[in-house]
Amino acid sequence: MRTIKLILALPVVALLYIGCSKDHNYDNYDAPNSGISGKLIDAETGDSLELRLNAGTVRYRQIDARYPAPVDYDIPLRSNGSFSATNMFAGTYTFVPRDGAFKYPDVNPVNVELRPNEIASVNFKVIPYYRISASINSNASAAANNVTFTYTINKSAANTTDILQEVIFMVGKYARLDETVSGERSQAGLINNWIVTPRATATTTPPILPADPVAGFTGVQRTFTIPLWADTGLPPGTYYFRVGVRTVAVGRYNYSKVIKATIN
């Protein structure tokens, strides 16, 4: 009887082996082998954007009749406006940039066909709310307490509604510099940044027109001197500096390029 039971069990074991064998993946999808990469470009100047890491996304969804309720996913933006995603399934997708300190004039998502074993390339033309140029004085000295930003904020031609809310000045030890990553300001553990609100005051240089403080603040070269270098907790040396601006409507900053300067 034991011999008969063993013989009857053998076909069952064989079927289980075949069903689990790696060579018989009849019920599995192919692994994702496609992807996308690209960049957000200033539509008016052709330059790369100056953003904070992850401060904005490219949103996508797959278009497939088998899935009538597709789910949205986001690809985070790098600080230069570039983005990439791999391990995606081949197919048709829509992509649209969003949630950053920029306008996307086209509004409509872009349809992209992702092919197996290929990385598609797509660039988006967007318009930053503001563009900032900045520099640090060459004779900057910790002892003289004269570390000064010279900067100009320009409003993009397409920005007709978003109002400038604040300007932020930053200094830090590393080239990655934004309002969340600055230096080691000793007072109350604050990071090394200083915020200026555009408004008409007696100390504004040059004076802002009281009737239109934002219009008076942009398009004009201005200066800002760090009030007391000793408060930064940083000894004389080489550091990184940056200027950022934020609009009323969007809680994201546009930035100048990072400036490397030596403080004597």
PDB file of N, CA, C and O in Angstrom, residues 134-141 147-149 170-175 177 226 229 234-242 257-264:
ATOM      1  N   ALA A 134      23.286  88.178  -9.135  1.00  0.00           N
ATOM      2  CA  ALA A 134      23.855  88.637  -7.864  1.00  0.00           C
ATOM      3  C   ALA A 134      25.362  88.445  -7.849  1.00  0.00           C
ATOM      4  O   ALA A 134      25.914  87.614  -8.581  1.00  0.00           O
ATOM      5  N   SER A 135      26.027  89.216  -6.994  1.00  0.00           N
ATOM      6  CA  SER A 135      27.473  89.097  -6.794  1.00  0.00           C
ATOM      7  C   SER A 135      27.803  89.526  -5.368  1.00  0.00           C
ATOM      8  O   SER A 135      26.978  90.129  -4.671  1.00  0.00           O
ATOM      9  N   ILE A 136      29.036  89.199  -4.925  1.00  0.00           N
ATOM     10  CA  ILE A 136      29.542  89.601  -3.608  1.00  0.00           C
ATOM     11  C   ILE A 136      30.759  90.489  -3.825  1.00  0.00           C
ATOM     12  O   ILE A 136      31.582  90.226  -4.715  1.00  0.00           O
ATOM     13  N   ASN A 137      30.892  91.537  -3.020  1.00  0.00           N
ATOM     14  CA  ASN A 137      32.004  92.473  -3.193  1.00  0.00           C
ATOM     15  C   ASN A 137      33.350  91.778  -3.009  1.00  0.00           C
ATOM     16  O   ASN A 137      33.523  90.929  -2.128  1.00  0.00           O
ATOM     17  N   SER A 138      34.311  92.137  -3.852  1.00  0.00           N
ATOM     18  CA  SER A 138      35.618  91.473  -3.860  1.00  0.00           C
ATOM     19  C   SER A 138      36.453  91.797  -2.622  1.00  0.00           C
ATOM     20  O   SER A 138      37.378  91.054  -2.285  1.00  0.00           O
ATOM     21  N   ASN A 139      36.146  92.892  -1.927  1.00  0.00           N
ATOM     22  CA  ASN A 139      36.912  93.268  -0.729  1.00  0.00           C
ATOM     23  C   ASN A 139      36.178  92.884   0.555  1.00  0.00           C
ATOM     24  O   ASN A 139      36.419  93.466   1.618  1.00  0.00           O
ATOM     25  N   ALA A 140      35.290  91.886   0.475  1.00  0.00           N
ATOM     26  CA  ALA A 140      34.498  91.489   1.639  1.00  0.00           C
ATOM     27  C   ALA A 140      35.404  91.059   2.786  1.00  0.00           C
ATOM     28  O   ALA A 140      36.313  90.247   2.613  1.00  0.00           O
ATOM     29  N   SER A 141      35.131  91.599   3.967  1.00  0.00           N
ATOM     30  CA  SER A 141      35.977  91.337   5.130  1.00  0.00           C
ATOM     31  C   SER A 141      35.112  91.114   6.359  1.00  0.00           C
ATOM     32  O   SER A 141      34.175  91.885   6.621  1.00  0.00           O
ATOM     33  N   VAL A 147      30.374  92.566   4.184  1.00  0.00           N
ATOM     34  CA  VAL A 147      29.998  91.539   3.204  1.00  0.00           C
ATOM     35  C   VAL A 147      28.667  91.951   2.574  1.00  0.00           C
ATOM     36  O   VAL A 147      27.630  91.978   3.241  1.00  0.00           O
ATOM     37  N   THR A 148      28.717  92.269   1.280  1.00  0.00           N
ATOM     38  CA  THR A 148      27.572  92.904   0.622  1.00  0.00           C
ATOM     39  C   THR A 148      27.164  92.167  -0.644  1.00  0.00           C
ATOM     40  O   THR A 148      28.005  91.855  -1.492  1.00  0.00           O
ATOM     41  N   PHE A 149      25.872  91.897  -0.756  1.00  0.00           N
ATOM     42  CA  PHE A 149      25.281  91.389  -1.991  1.00  0.00           C
ATOM     43  C   PHE A 149      24.943  92.579  -2.892  1.00  0.00           C
ATOM     44  O   PHE A 149      24.351  93.563  -2.432  1.00  0.00           O
ATOM     45  N   MET A 170      21.395  84.381   1.473  1.00  0.00           N
ATOM     46  CA  MET A 170      21.884  83.165   2.121  1.00  0.00           C
ATOM     47  C   MET A 170      23.397  83.045   2.017  1.00  0.00           C
ATOM     48  O   MET A 170      24.003  83.492   1.041  1.00  0.00           O
ATOM     49  N   VAL A 171      23.993  82.425   3.029  1.00  0.00           N
ATOM     50  CA  VAL A 171      25.413  82.097   3.005  1.00  0.00           C
ATOM     51  C   VAL A 171      25.586  80.733   3.656  1.00  0.00           C
ATOM     52  O   VAL A 171      24.898  80.400   4.626  1.00  0.00           O
ATOM     53  N   GLY A 172      26.490  79.920   3.115  1.00  0.00           N
ATOM     54  CA  GLY A 172      26.720  78.598   3.675  1.00  0.00           C
ATOM     55  C   GLY A 172      28.066  78.035   3.266  1.00  0.00           C
ATOM     56  O   GLY A 172      28.800  78.635   2.471  1.00  0.00           O
ATOM     57  N   LYS A 173      28.375  76.868   3.798  1.00  0.00           N
ATOM     58  CA  LYS A 173      29.670  76.235   3.545  1.00  0.00           C
ATOM     59  C   LYS A 173      29.698  75.419   2.260  1.00  0.00           C
ATOM     60  O   LYS A 173      30.771  75.067   1.780  1.00  0.00           O
ATOM     61  N   TYR A 174      28.526  75.094   1.730  1.00  0.00           N
ATOM     62  CA  TYR A 174      28.469  74.152   0.619  1.00  0.00           C
ATOM     63  C   TYR A 174      27.716  74.751  -0.566  1.00  0.00           C
ATOM     64  O   TYR A 174      26.872  75.639  -0.411  1.00  0.00           O
ATOM     65  N   ALA A 175      28.006  74.217  -1.752  1.00  0.00           N
ATOM     66  CA  ALA A 175      27.436  74.766  -2.981  1.00  0.00           C
ATOM     67  C   ALA A 175      25.938  74.528  -3.079  1.00  0.00           C
ATOM     68  O   ALA A 175      25.242  75.270  -3.768  1.00  0.00           O
ATOM     69  N   LEU A 177      22.748  75.309  -1.833  1.00  0.00           N
ATOM     70  CA  LEU A 177      22.360  76.410  -0.958  1.00  0.00           C
ATOM     71  C   LEU A 177      20.937  76.848  -1.272  1.00  0.00           C
ATOM     72  O   LEU A 177      20.620  77.245  -2.391  1.00  0.00           O
ATOM     73  N   ILE A 226      25.240  92.134   4.982  1.00  0.00           N
ATOM     74  CA  ILE A 226      24.942  91.284   6.137  1.00  0.00           C
ATOM     75  C   ILE A 226      25.147  92.120   7.403  1.00  0.00           C
ATOM     76  O   ILE A 226      26.214  92.720   7.589  1.00  0.00           O
ATOM     77  N   TRP A 229      28.655  90.083  10.515  1.00  0.00           N
ATOM     78  CA  TRP A 229      29.211  88.807  10.073  1.00  0.00           C
ATOM     79  C   TRP A 229      29.463  87.866  11.246  1.00  0.00           C
ATOM     80  O   TRP A 229      29.316  86.648  11.128  1.00  0.00           O
ATOM     81  N   LEU A 234      30.721  81.940  11.384  1.00  0.00           N
ATOM     82  CA  LEU A 234      31.674  81.465  10.385  1.00  0.00           C
ATOM     83  C   LEU A 234      32.945  82.305  10.434  1.00  0.00           C
ATOM     84  O   LEU A 234      32.878  83.539  10.378  1.00  0.00           O
ATOM     85  N   PRO A 235      34.118  81.683  10.515  1.00  0.00           N
ATOM     86  CA  PRO A 235      35.372  82.437  10.481  1.00  0.00           C
ATOM     87  C   PRO A 235      35.659  82.918   9.060  1.00  0.00           C
ATOM     88  O   PRO A 235      34.989  82.498   8.109  1.00  0.00           O
ATOM     89  N   PRO A 236      36.641  83.795   8.869  1.00  0.00           N
ATOM     90  CA  PRO A 236      37.029  84.171   7.505  1.00  0.00           C
ATOM     91  C   PRO A 236      37.360  82.927   6.683  1.00  0.00           C
ATOM     92  O   PRO A 236      37.908  81.951   7.194  1.00  0.00           O
ATOM     93  N   GLY A 237      37.017  82.959   5.416  1.00  0.00           N
ATOM     94  CA  GLY A 237      37.247  81.803   4.555  1.00  0.00           C
ATOM     95  C   GLY A 237      36.417  81.905   3.292  1.00  0.00           C
ATOM     96  O   GLY A 237      35.821  82.945   3.001  1.00  0.00           O
ATOM     97  N   THR A 238      36.356  80.817   2.540  1.00  0.00           N
ATOM     98  CA  THR A 238      35.609  80.779   1.283  1.00  0.00           C
ATOM     99  C   THR A 238      34.248  80.131   1.518  1.00  0.00           C
ATOM    100  O   THR A 238      34.162  79.031   2.073  1.00  0.00           O
ATOM    101  N   TYR A 239      33.189  80.823   1.074  1.00  0.00           N
ATOM    102  CA  TYR A 239      31.827  80.359   1.306  1.00  0.00           C
ATOM    103  C   TYR A 239      30.984  80.544   0.043  1.00  0.00           C
ATOM    104  O   TYR A 239      31.448  81.097  -0.962  1.00  0.00           O
ATOM    105  N   TYR A 240      29.747  80.084   0.148  1.00  0.00           N
ATOM    106  CA  TYR A 240      28.809  80.172  -0.971  1.00  0.00           C
ATOM    107  C   TYR A 240      27.659  81.098  -0.593  1.00  0.00           C
ATOM    108  O   TYR A 240      27.179  81.085   0.544  1.00  0.00           O
ATOM    109  N   PHE A 241      27.211  81.884  -1.574  1.00  0.00           N
ATOM    110  CA  PHE A 241      26.184  82.891  -1.337  1.00  0.00           C
ATOM    111  C   PHE A 241      25.102  82.766  -2.415  1.00  0.00           C
ATOM    112  O   PHE A 241      25.363  82.332  -3.537  1.00  0.00           O
ATOM    113  N   ARG A 242      23.897  83.212  -2.045  1.00  0.00           N
ATOM    114  CA  ARG A 242      22.795  83.131  -3.004  1.00  0.00           C
ATOM    115  C   ARG A 242      21.672  84.074  -2.599  1.00  0.00           C
ATOM    116  O   ARG A 242      21.493  84.361  -1.415  1.00  0.00           O
ATOM    117  N   LYS A 257      22.168  82.284  -9.358  1.00  0.00           N
ATOM    118  CA  LYS A 257      23.176  81.232  -9.348  1.00  0.00           C
ATOM    119  C   LYS A 257      23.947  81.313  -8.029  1.00  0.00           C
ATOM    120  O   LYS A 257      24.023  82.366  -7.401  1.00  0.00           O
ATOM    121  N   VAL A 258      24.514  80.201  -7.604  1.00  0.00           N
ATOM    122  CA  VAL A 258      25.308  80.188  -6.378  1.00  0.00           C
ATOM    123  C   VAL A 258      26.632  80.914  -6.631  1.00  0.00           C
ATOM    124  O   VAL A 258      27.285  80.702  -7.657  1.00  0.00           O
ATOM    125  N   ILE A 259      27.007  81.783  -5.696  1.00  0.00           N
ATOM    126  CA  ILE A 259      28.220  82.597  -5.820  1.00  0.00           C
ATOM    127  C   ILE A 259      29.266  82.077  -4.835  1.00  0.00           C
ATOM    128  O   ILE A 259      28.975  81.910  -3.644  1.00  0.00           O
ATOM    129  N   LYS A 260      30.466  81.828  -5.307  1.00  0.00           N
ATOM    130  CA  LYS A 260      31.574  81.422  -4.437  1.00  0.00           C
ATOM    131  C   LYS A 260      32.458  82.642  -4.192  1.00  0.00           C
ATOM    132  O   LYS A 260      32.918  83.282  -5.137  1.00  0.00           O
ATOM    133  N   ALA A 261      32.668  82.989  -2.923  1.00  0.00           N
ATOM    134  CA  ALA A 261      33.440  84.193  -2.605  1.00  0.00           C
ATOM    135  C   ALA A 261      34.256  83.968  -1.335  1.00  0.00           C
ATOM    136  O   ALA A 261      33.878  83.182  -0.462  1.00  0.00           O
ATOM    137  N   THR A 262      35.371  84.676  -1.245  1.00  0.00           N
ATOM    138  CA  THR A 262      36.257  84.581  -0.083  1.00  0.00           C
ATOM    139  C   THR A 262      36.056  85.786   0.826  1.00  0.00           C
ATOM    140  O   THR A 262      36.076  86.939   0.365  1.00  0.00           O
ATOM    141  N   ILE A 263      35.859  85.505   2.111  1.00  0.00           N
ATOM    142  CA  ILE A 263      35.718  86.554   3.120  1.00  0.00           C
ATOM    143  C   ILE A 263      37.042  86.647   3.874  1.00  0.00           C
ATOM    144  O   ILE A 263      37.479  85.679   4.508  1.00  0.00           O
ATOM    145  N   ASN A 264      37.691  87.792   3.793  1.00  0.00           N
ATOM    146  CA  ASN A 264      39.004  87.969   4.427  1.00  0.00           C
ATOM    147  C   ASN A 264      38.867  88.250   5.924  1.00  0.00           C
ATOM    148  O   ASN A 264      37.815  88.618   6.416  1.00  0.00           O
TER     149      ASN A 264
END
